[in-house]
Amino acid sequence: MTSRLHRARRNDILLIASLVFLALVGILLSLFLRRDGAYCVITKNGEEVGRFSLSADREITYYEEDGVGFNTVRIENGRVSVTAASCPDKICVRSRAIRYHGETVVCLPHGLVVTVYGDEEGPDIIV
Amino acid sequence: MKRFFACFLACLLLIPLASCGGIGGGNEKYTAYTLDYFDTVTTVIGYADSKEAFDLVANDIFATLRRYHELFSIYDSVDGINNLKTLNEERSAVVSEELLDFLEYGKAMYEKTDRRMNIGMGAVLSLWHKAREEGLLDPVKAALPDEEALREASLHCDLDALVLDRQTMTATLTDDKMLLDVGALGKGYAVEMAAKQLEEAGITGYILNAGGNVRTVGTRADGSFWLVGVEDPNREGEYLSTVPVADASLVTSGSYMRYYYVKGKAYHHIISPDTLMPSEFFVSLTVLCRDSAEADALSTALFTVSYEEGLRMLENFPDAEVLWLFPDGEIRTTEGWQGEM
């Protein structure tokens, strides 16, 4: 009886240790592999409404169809954030400013998503 | 031991979760190109589930371009069809509906651009074409076309002399010396026709590019906009602007594209109907609008007028946006230009 308990505990520890180890590897990998963002894409209900370089500071406000609801997106010092919004939960405003490839800020009530992309991709075509 | 093994498997399951991210949907991106049409390289880029599916679409596009290439040719006869060479030689010909539609469009553009976009300028352009070809073959003897001959030719460029009859499907040149040359409109028109075919078939996720005459159909497979770079002729590999687009056309007209040297001075291929010489207002200009034929026509027409006159012409084209590059390096755009500078 005791030996079975011991074995169970030993396996639990093994499981936990390997999970912690993998999590650490994951965190380290994501830290090393994360790429600086070059531009951000803003979509509203799935449709792209804006695309801006992170290298120039600017502020853009996107209004809801009713003309009252809004989200203000600010690009500053290579980071982008939602600085003001009329949504009830304000989760987008409380999200921290993002700057790495793949990061997002989301405002669910307004269907607004800001995504940062790295600059490894050039244009698809040249004229 | 069994349990340990189970733990190990459970951990393995986590690995893909940790390593995913950044990989797009299942749709692959393919490219095809050909040198066969319009004296330029034509590229098709598109997303499809397989190479075979992509090739089917690309071959359809190439077939359409080929048909128009043959209809528009003024240098080569094509068995079994009356093309523009036939019309230039016979002065009147029964033509296909496709060619008649195009000629009608050319006449409409002539009016809409204040007679700047003129497919009936062949008499003048052929003199320049000949001088350029000879100049490129033998740069020492390179010369400009004879001024008197140019002036004479310019008297035979009134497109009203091209008469179209839908009843008999006949096109007639009523001015004896008029010649058609659709180089400034044909490519864009053909690309637009090919793009419309895709749209009618519900196919999206493609770029058609005939020598810098770009038409996008839909978006990339992941729904994001295509990025089109506007070439900076002064800095290789750099862009004057990068424009995110979907379902739009971009065409650049530039003095750096086709040219030859006479006594050390470069003479390019966009000839002003006023001076009968290469236009010198701009180094390049790029038009962005939905329709590729309109973009092609407009880029040529705008190249031959001043910036101010161009703005006036643009009142006829409310959905067109333009980027101008001046000889001193200055860049101007219309207010609605969406590109990143």
Coordinates of C-alpha atoms in Angstrom, one line a residue:
Chain A
M1 CA 0.0 0.0 0.0
T2 CA 2.6 2.5 1.0
S3 CA 4.9 1.6 -1.9
R4 CA 2.0 2.1 -4.4
L5 CA 1.4 5.6 -2.8
H6 CA 5.1 6.3 -3.1
R7 CA 5.2 5.3 -6.7
A8 CA 2.2 7.5 -7.4
R9 CA 3.8 10.5 -5.8
R10 CA 7.1 9.8 -7.7
N11 CA 5.2 9.8 -11.0
D12 CA 3.3 13.0 -10.0
I13 CA 6.5 14.7 -9.3
L14 CA 7.9 13.5 -12.6
L15 CA 4.9 14.8 -14.5
I16 CA 5.0 18.2 -12.8
A17 CA 8.8 18.5 -13.3
S18 CA 8.5 17.7 -17.0
L19 CA 5.6 20.2 -17.4
V20 CA 7.6 22.9 -15.7
F21 CA 10.6 22.1 -17.8
L22 CA 8.7 22.3 -21.0
A23 CA 7.0 25.5 -20.0
L24 CA 10.4 27.0 -19.2
V25 CA 11.7 25.9 -22.6
G26 CA 8.6 27.4 -24.2
I27 CA 9.0 30.7 -22.5
L28 CA 12.7 30.9 -23.3
L29 CA 12.1 30.0 -26.9
S30 CA 9.4 32.6 -27.3
L31 CA 11.7 35.2 -25.8
F32 CA 14.5 34.3 -28.1
L33 CA 12.4 33.9 -31.2
R34 CA 10.1 36.9 -30.9
R35 CA 10.6 39.4 -33.7
D36 CA 10.3 43.1 -33.5
G37 CA 7.1 44.4 -35.2
A38 CA 7.4 46.7 -38.2
Y39 CA 3.7 47.6 -38.8
C40 CA 0.3 47.0 -37.4
V41 CA -2.9 46.0 -39.1
I42 CA -6.3 47.1 -37.7
T43 CA -9.3 45.0 -38.6
K44 CA -12.9 45.7 -37.7
N45 CA -15.3 42.7 -37.8
G46 CA -12.7 40.9 -39.8
E47 CA -12.1 43.6 -42.4
E48 CA -8.9 45.5 -42.7
V49 CA -9.5 49.1 -42.0
G50 CA -5.9 50.4 -41.5
R51 CA -2.3 49.4 -41.8
F52 CA 0.4 51.6 -40.4
S53 CA 4.2 51.5 -39.8
L54 CA 5.2 51.5 -36.2
S55 CA 8.1 53.8 -37.0
A56 CA 5.9 57.0 -37.2
D57 CA 3.9 58.1 -34.2
R58 CA 0.2 58.7 -34.9
E59 CA -3.3 58.4 -33.5
I60 CA -6.3 57.1 -35.3
T61 CA -9.9 56.9 -34.1
Y62 CA -12.2 54.3 -35.5
Y63 CA -15.9 54.9 -35.0
E64 CA -18.8 52.5 -34.8
E65 CA -21.5 52.7 -37.5
D66 CA -23.6 54.7 -35.0
G67 CA -20.9 57.4 -35.2
V68 CA -20.7 57.5 -31.4
G69 CA -18.9 54.3 -30.3
F70 CA -15.2 54.5 -30.9
N71 CA -11.7 53.1 -30.3
T72 CA -8.6 55.3 -30.4
V73 CA -5.5 53.5 -31.6
R74 CA -2.1 55.2 -30.8
I75 CA 1.3 54.4 -32.3
E76 CA 4.1 55.7 -30.2
N77 CA 7.8 54.8 -29.9
G78 CA 7.3 51.7 -32.0
R79 CA 4.4 50.4 -29.8
V80 CA 0.7 50.4 -30.5
S81 CA -2.1 50.5 -28.0
V82 CA -5.7 51.4 -27.7
T83 CA -5.7 54.5 -25.6
A84 CA -9.4 55.3 -25.4
A85 CA -12.6 53.5 -26.2
S86 CA -16.3 53.7 -25.5
C87 CA -16.8 50.0 -25.0
P88 CA -18.3 48.9 -21.6
D89 CA -15.4 46.6 -20.5
K90 CA -12.4 48.7 -21.5
I91 CA -10.3 45.6 -21.8
C92 CA -8.7 46.9 -24.9
V93 CA -7.7 50.1 -23.2
R94 CA -6.2 48.3 -20.2
S95 CA -4.2 45.9 -22.5
R96 CA -0.5 46.9 -22.6
A97 CA 1.0 48.4 -25.7
I98 CA 2.3 45.8 -28.1
R99 CA 5.4 45.8 -30.3
Y100 CA 6.3 42.2 -31.3
H101 CA 5.3 40.2 -34.3
G102 CA 2.1 38.3 -33.7
E103 CA 0.9 40.3 -30.6
T104 CA -2.7 41.6 -30.6
V105 CA -5.0 43.9 -28.8
V106 CA -8.6 43.1 -29.1
C107 CA -11.8 45.0 -28.4
L108 CA -14.5 42.3 -28.5
P109 CA -17.6 44.6 -28.1
H110 CA -16.5 46.6 -31.2
G111 CA -15.0 43.7 -33.2
L112 CA -11.7 45.6 -33.4
V113 CA -8.3 43.8 -33.6
V114 CA -4.9 45.4 -33.7
T115 CA -2.2 43.0 -34.8
V116 CA 1.6 43.7 -35.0
Y117 CA 3.6 42.1 -37.9
G118 CA 7.3 41.9 -38.4
D119 CA 8.9 43.3 -41.5
E120 CA 10.5 40.2 -43.0
E121 CA 7.9 40.2 -45.8
G122 CA 8.5 42.7 -48.6
P123 CA 5.7 43.7 -51.0
D124 CA 4.0 40.9 -52.9
I125 CA 4.6 42.7 -56.1
I126 CA 6.2 45.9 -57.5
V127 CA 5.0 48.5 -60.0
Chain B
M1 CA 6.3 2.3 -16.2
K2 CA 3.1 2.5 -18.1
R3 CA 2.1 5.6 -16.3
F4 CA 5.4 7.2 -16.9
F5 CA 5.0 6.5 -20.6
A6 CA 1.6 8.1 -20.5
C7 CA 3.0 11.2 -18.9
F8 CA 5.6 11.4 -21.6
L9 CA 3.0 11.1 -24.3
A10 CA 0.9 13.8 -22.7
C11 CA 4.0 16.1 -22.7
L12 CA 4.6 15.3 -26.3
L13 CA 1.1 16.6 -27.0
L14 CA 2.0 19.9 -25.6
I15 CA 5.0 20.5 -27.9
P16 CA 3.0 21.5 -31.0
L17 CA 1.0 23.9 -28.8
A18 CA 4.2 25.6 -27.8
S19 CA 5.8 25.8 -31.2
C20 CA 2.9 26.9 -33.3
G21 CA 2.2 30.4 -34.4
G22 CA 3.0 32.3 -37.5
I23 CA 2.2 29.5 -39.9
G24 CA -0.6 30.4 -42.3
G25 CA -3.6 28.5 -43.5
G26 CA -3.3 25.4 -45.7
N27 CA -3.4 27.4 -49.0
E28 CA -0.1 27.4 -50.8
K29 CA 1.2 30.4 -52.8
Y30 CA 2.2 29.7 -56.4
T31 CA 3.8 31.8 -59.2
A32 CA 3.8 31.4 -63.0
Y33 CA 5.2 33.6 -65.6
T34 CA 5.5 34.0 -69.4
L35 CA 7.4 36.3 -71.8
D36 CA 5.0 35.7 -74.6
Y37 CA 2.7 38.7 -74.5
F38 CA 2.8 42.4 -74.9
D39 CA 6.6 42.5 -75.1
T40 CA 7.0 42.1 -71.4
V41 CA 7.0 39.6 -68.6
T42 CA 3.6 38.6 -67.3
T43 CA 3.4 37.1 -63.8
V44 CA 0.5 35.4 -62.1
I45 CA 0.7 34.9 -58.3
G46 CA -2.1 33.0 -56.5
Y47 CA -3.2 30.9 -53.6
A48 CA -4.5 27.5 -54.4
D49 CA -4.9 24.1 -52.8
S50 CA -2.6 22.4 -55.2
K51 CA -0.2 23.2 -58.0
E52 CA -2.7 21.6 -60.5
A53 CA -5.5 23.9 -59.3
F54 CA -3.2 26.9 -59.7
D55 CA -2.0 25.9 -63.1
L56 CA -5.6 25.6 -64.4
V57 CA -6.3 29.2 -63.3
A58 CA -3.0 30.6 -64.6
N59 CA -3.5 28.9 -68.0
D60 CA -6.9 30.4 -68.3
I61 CA -5.4 33.9 -67.5
F62 CA -2.6 33.3 -70.1
A63 CA -5.2 32.2 -72.7
T64 CA -7.1 35.4 -72.3
L65 CA -4.0 37.5 -72.5
R66 CA -2.9 35.6 -75.5
R67 CA -6.2 36.3 -77.3
Y68 CA -5.9 40.0 -76.7
H69 CA -2.2 40.1 -77.5
E70 CA -3.1 38.7 -80.9
L71 CA -6.0 41.1 -81.4
F72 CA -3.9 44.1 -80.5
S73 CA -0.8 43.3 -82.5
I74 CA 0.3 45.9 -85.1
Y75 CA 3.4 44.0 -86.1
D76 CA 2.2 40.4 -86.5
S77 CA -0.6 38.9 -88.5
V78 CA -2.6 36.1 -86.9
D79 CA -4.1 33.4 -89.1
G80 CA -7.9 33.5 -89.2
I81 CA -8.5 36.7 -87.3
N82 CA -8.6 40.4 -88.2
N83 CA -6.4 42.2 -85.7
L84 CA -5.1 45.8 -85.5
K85 CA -2.4 45.0 -88.1
T86 CA -5.2 44.0 -90.5
L87 CA -7.1 47.2 -89.7
N88 CA -4.0 49.4 -90.2
E89 CA -3.3 47.8 -93.5
E90 CA -6.8 47.3 -95.0
R91 CA -8.2 50.6 -93.4
S92 CA -11.5 48.8 -92.8
A93 CA -12.2 45.4 -91.4
V94 CA -14.9 43.2 -89.9
V95 CA -13.7 42.6 -86.3
S96 CA -14.7 40.3 -83.4
E97 CA -16.9 41.6 -80.7
E98 CA -14.0 41.6 -78.3
L99 CA -12.0 43.9 -80.5
L100 CA -15.0 46.1 -81.2
D101 CA -15.7 46.4 -77.5
F102 CA -12.1 47.4 -76.9
L103 CA -12.0 50.0 -79.7
E104 CA -15.2 51.5 -78.3
Y105 CA -13.6 51.7 -74.9
G106 CA -10.5 53.4 -76.4
K107 CA -12.8 56.0 -78.0
A108 CA -14.6 56.6 -74.6
M109 CA -11.2 56.9 -72.8
Y110 CA -10.1 59.4 -75.5
E111 CA -13.0 61.7 -74.5
K112 CA -12.7 61.1 -70.8
T113 CA -9.0 62.0 -70.7
D114 CA -9.4 65.2 -72.8
R115 CA -8.0 63.4 -75.8
R116 CA -4.8 62.5 -74.0
M117 CA -5.1 58.8 -74.0
N118 CA -5.2 58.3 -77.8
I119 CA -5.0 54.8 -79.4
G120 CA -4.9 56.6 -82.8
M121 CA -1.5 58.1 -82.4
G122 CA 0.3 55.3 -84.3
A123 CA 1.5 57.6 -87.0
V124 CA 3.5 59.6 -84.5
L125 CA 4.5 56.7 -82.3
S126 CA 5.7 54.6 -85.2
L127 CA 8.3 57.3 -86.0
W128 CA 9.5 57.3 -82.4
H129 CA 9.5 53.5 -82.4
K130 CA 11.6 53.3 -85.5
A131 CA 14.1 55.9 -84.2
R132 CA 14.4 54.2 -80.9
E133 CA 14.9 50.7 -82.4
E134 CA 17.6 52.0 -84.7
G135 CA 19.2 54.0 -81.9
L136 CA 19.4 51.0 -79.7
L137 CA 20.9 48.9 -82.4
D138 CA 23.5 51.5 -83.4
P139 CA 23.9 54.0 -80.5
V140 CA 26.5 56.1 -82.4
K141 CA 24.0 56.9 -85.2
A142 CA 21.1 57.3 -82.8
A143 CA 18.9 60.2 -83.9
L144 CA 15.5 61.8 -83.1
P145 CA 12.6 61.4 -85.5
D146 CA 12.5 64.0 -88.2
E147 CA 10.6 67.0 -86.8
E148 CA 8.7 67.7 -90.0
A149 CA 7.7 64.1 -90.3
L150 CA 6.4 64.2 -86.7
R151 CA 4.4 67.3 -87.4
E152 CA 2.9 65.8 -90.5
A153 CA 2.0 62.6 -88.7
S154 CA 0.4 64.5 -85.8
L155 CA -2.3 65.8 -88.3
H156 CA -3.5 62.2 -88.5
C157 CA -4.2 61.4 -84.9
D158 CA -7.8 62.5 -84.4
L159 CA -9.5 59.4 -83.1
D160 CA -12.8 60.6 -84.4
A161 CA -11.6 59.2 -87.7
L162 CA -11.9 55.7 -86.2
V163 CA -15.5 54.8 -87.1
L164 CA -17.2 51.8 -85.5
D165 CA -20.3 50.1 -86.8
R166 CA -22.0 47.5 -84.5
Q167 CA -24.5 46.5 -87.1
T168 CA -21.9 45.2 -89.5
M169 CA -19.2 44.7 -86.8
T170 CA -16.9 46.9 -88.9
A171 CA -14.1 49.2 -87.8
T172 CA -13.0 51.8 -90.4
L173 CA -10.1 54.4 -90.4
T174 CA -11.5 57.3 -92.3
D175 CA -8.2 59.2 -92.2
D176 CA -5.9 57.7 -94.8
K177 CA -2.8 58.1 -92.7
M178 CA -4.1 57.3 -89.3
L179 CA -2.5 54.3 -87.6
L180 CA -3.7 52.6 -84.4
D181 CA -1.2 51.8 -81.7
V182 CA -2.8 50.6 -78.4
G183 CA 0.4 50.1 -76.5
A184 CA -0.7 52.5 -73.7
L185 CA -4.1 50.8 -73.1
G186 CA -4.0 47.2 -74.5
K187 CA -2.1 45.6 -71.6
G188 CA -4.3 47.1 -68.9
Y189 CA -7.4 46.2 -70.8
A190 CA -6.4 42.6 -71.3
V191 CA -5.4 42.2 -67.7
E192 CA -8.8 43.6 -66.6
M193 CA -10.6 41.2 -68.9
A194 CA -8.7 38.2 -67.4
A195 CA -9.3 39.5 -63.9
K196 CA -13.0 39.8 -64.5
Q197 CA -13.1 36.2 -65.7
L198 CA -11.7 35.2 -62.3
E199 CA -14.2 37.3 -60.5
E200 CA -17.1 35.8 -62.5
A201 CA -15.8 32.3 -61.6
G202 CA -15.6 33.3 -57.9
I203 CA -11.8 32.8 -57.8
T204 CA -9.9 35.1 -55.4
G205 CA -6.4 35.4 -54.0
Y206 CA -4.6 36.2 -57.3
I207 CA -2.3 38.9 -58.6
L208 CA -2.0 39.5 -62.3
N209 CA 1.0 41.5 -63.4
A210 CA 1.7 42.3 -67.0
G211 CA 4.9 44.3 -67.0
G212 CA 4.1 46.4 -64.0
N213 CA 0.5 46.6 -64.8
V214 CA -0.8 45.0 -61.6
R215 CA -4.4 43.9 -60.9
T216 CA -5.2 42.1 -57.6
V217 CA -8.2 39.8 -57.4
G218 CA -9.4 39.4 -53.8
T219 CA -7.0 39.3 -50.9
R220 CA -4.3 36.9 -49.8
A221 CA -5.5 33.5 -48.6
D222 CA -5.5 34.7 -45.0
G223 CA -7.7 37.7 -45.9
S224 CA -5.0 40.3 -45.4
F225 CA -4.4 42.9 -48.1
W226 CA -1.7 42.5 -50.7
L227 CA 1.2 44.8 -50.4
V228 CA 2.2 46.6 -53.6
G229 CA 5.5 48.4 -53.7
V230 CA 5.9 51.5 -55.9
E231 CA 9.4 51.3 -57.3
D232 CA 11.8 54.1 -56.6
P233 CA 13.7 54.6 -59.8
N234 CA 16.5 56.5 -58.0
R235 CA 17.1 53.9 -55.2
E236 CA 17.2 50.3 -56.2
G237 CA 15.2 48.0 -54.0
E238 CA 13.5 50.8 -52.3
Y239 CA 9.9 51.9 -52.6
L240 CA 8.3 55.3 -53.0
S241 CA 5.3 53.9 -51.2
T242 CA 3.9 50.6 -50.1
V243 CA 0.2 50.2 -50.7
P244 CA -2.1 47.6 -49.1
V245 CA -4.8 46.7 -51.6
A246 CA -7.5 44.2 -52.4
D247 CA -9.4 44.1 -55.7
A248 CA -7.5 47.0 -57.1
S249 CA -5.1 47.9 -59.9
L250 CA -1.8 49.8 -59.9
V251 CA 0.0 51.0 -63.0
T252 CA 3.2 53.0 -63.1
S253 CA 4.2 55.1 -66.1
G254 CA 7.9 56.0 -66.0
S255 CA 10.5 57.7 -68.1
Y256 CA 13.0 55.1 -67.0
M257 CA 11.2 52.1 -68.5
R258 CA 11.8 52.3 -72.3
Y259 CA 14.2 54.8 -73.6
Y260 CA 17.3 55.4 -75.8
Y261 CA 20.1 57.9 -75.9
V262 CA 20.7 60.6 -78.5
K263 CA 23.9 62.5 -78.0
G264 CA 24.0 61.5 -74.3
K265 CA 20.4 62.6 -73.6
A266 CA 17.8 59.9 -72.7
Y267 CA 14.5 59.9 -74.7
H268 CA 11.7 57.8 -73.3
H269 CA 8.6 56.3 -74.8
I270 CA 5.7 58.4 -73.5
I271 CA 5.1 61.0 -76.2
S272 CA 3.2 64.1 -75.5
P273 CA 0.4 64.8 -78.0
D274 CA 1.3 68.5 -77.7
T275 CA 5.0 68.6 -78.2
L276 CA 5.4 65.3 -80.0
M277 CA 8.4 64.8 -77.7
P278 CA 8.8 62.6 -74.6
S279 CA 6.9 64.3 -71.7
E280 CA 9.1 65.8 -69.1
F281 CA 6.8 66.7 -66.3
F282 CA 7.5 63.6 -64.1
V283 CA 10.0 60.8 -63.6
S284 CA 7.2 58.4 -62.9
L285 CA 3.6 58.4 -61.7
T286 CA 1.5 55.6 -60.4
V287 CA -2.3 55.3 -60.6
L288 CA -4.3 53.2 -58.2
C289 CA -8.0 52.4 -59.0
R290 CA -10.1 49.4 -59.3
D291 CA -10.1 48.9 -63.1
S292 CA -6.8 48.0 -64.7
A293 CA -7.7 49.4 -68.1
E294 CA -8.6 52.7 -66.5
A295 CA -5.4 52.7 -64.5
D296 CA -3.4 52.0 -67.6
A297 CA -5.1 54.7 -69.7
L298 CA -4.9 57.3 -66.9
S299 CA -1.3 56.7 -66.1
T300 CA -0.3 57.5 -69.7
A301 CA -2.7 60.4 -70.0
L302 CA -1.6 62.0 -66.7
F303 CA 2.1 61.6 -67.7
T304 CA 1.6 64.0 -70.5
V305 CA 0.0 66.9 -68.6
S306 CA 1.2 69.1 -65.7
Y307 CA 0.3 68.2 -62.1
E308 CA -2.4 70.9 -62.0
E309 CA -4.0 69.8 -65.3
G310 CA -3.8 66.3 -64.0
L311 CA -5.8 67.1 -61.0
R312 CA -8.5 68.6 -63.2
M313 CA -8.5 65.5 -65.4
L314 CA -8.9 63.3 -62.3
E315 CA -12.3 64.9 -61.6
N316 CA -13.5 62.5 -64.3
F317 CA -12.1 59.6 -62.4
P318 CA -13.4 60.0 -58.8
D319 CA -12.1 56.6 -57.6
A320 CA -8.5 57.0 -58.9
E321 CA -5.6 57.9 -56.6
V322 CA -2.2 59.0 -57.9
L323 CA 1.4 59.3 -56.8
W324 CA 3.6 61.7 -58.8
L325 CA 7.4 61.6 -58.7
F326 CA 8.9 64.9 -60.0
P327 CA 12.3 65.3 -61.6
D328 CA 13.6 67.1 -58.5
G329 CA 12.7 64.1 -56.3
E330 CA 9.5 65.7 -54.9
I331 CA 6.6 63.2 -54.3
R332 CA 3.0 64.3 -54.3
T333 CA -0.1 62.2 -53.9
T334 CA -3.8 62.7 -54.1
E335 CA -5.5 63.1 -50.8
G336 CA -6.9 59.6 -50.7
W337 CA -3.6 57.8 -51.4
Q338 CA -3.6 54.9 -49.0
G339 CA 0.1 53.9 -49.2
E340 CA 2.7 53.9 -46.5
M341 CA 5.3 56.5 -47.6

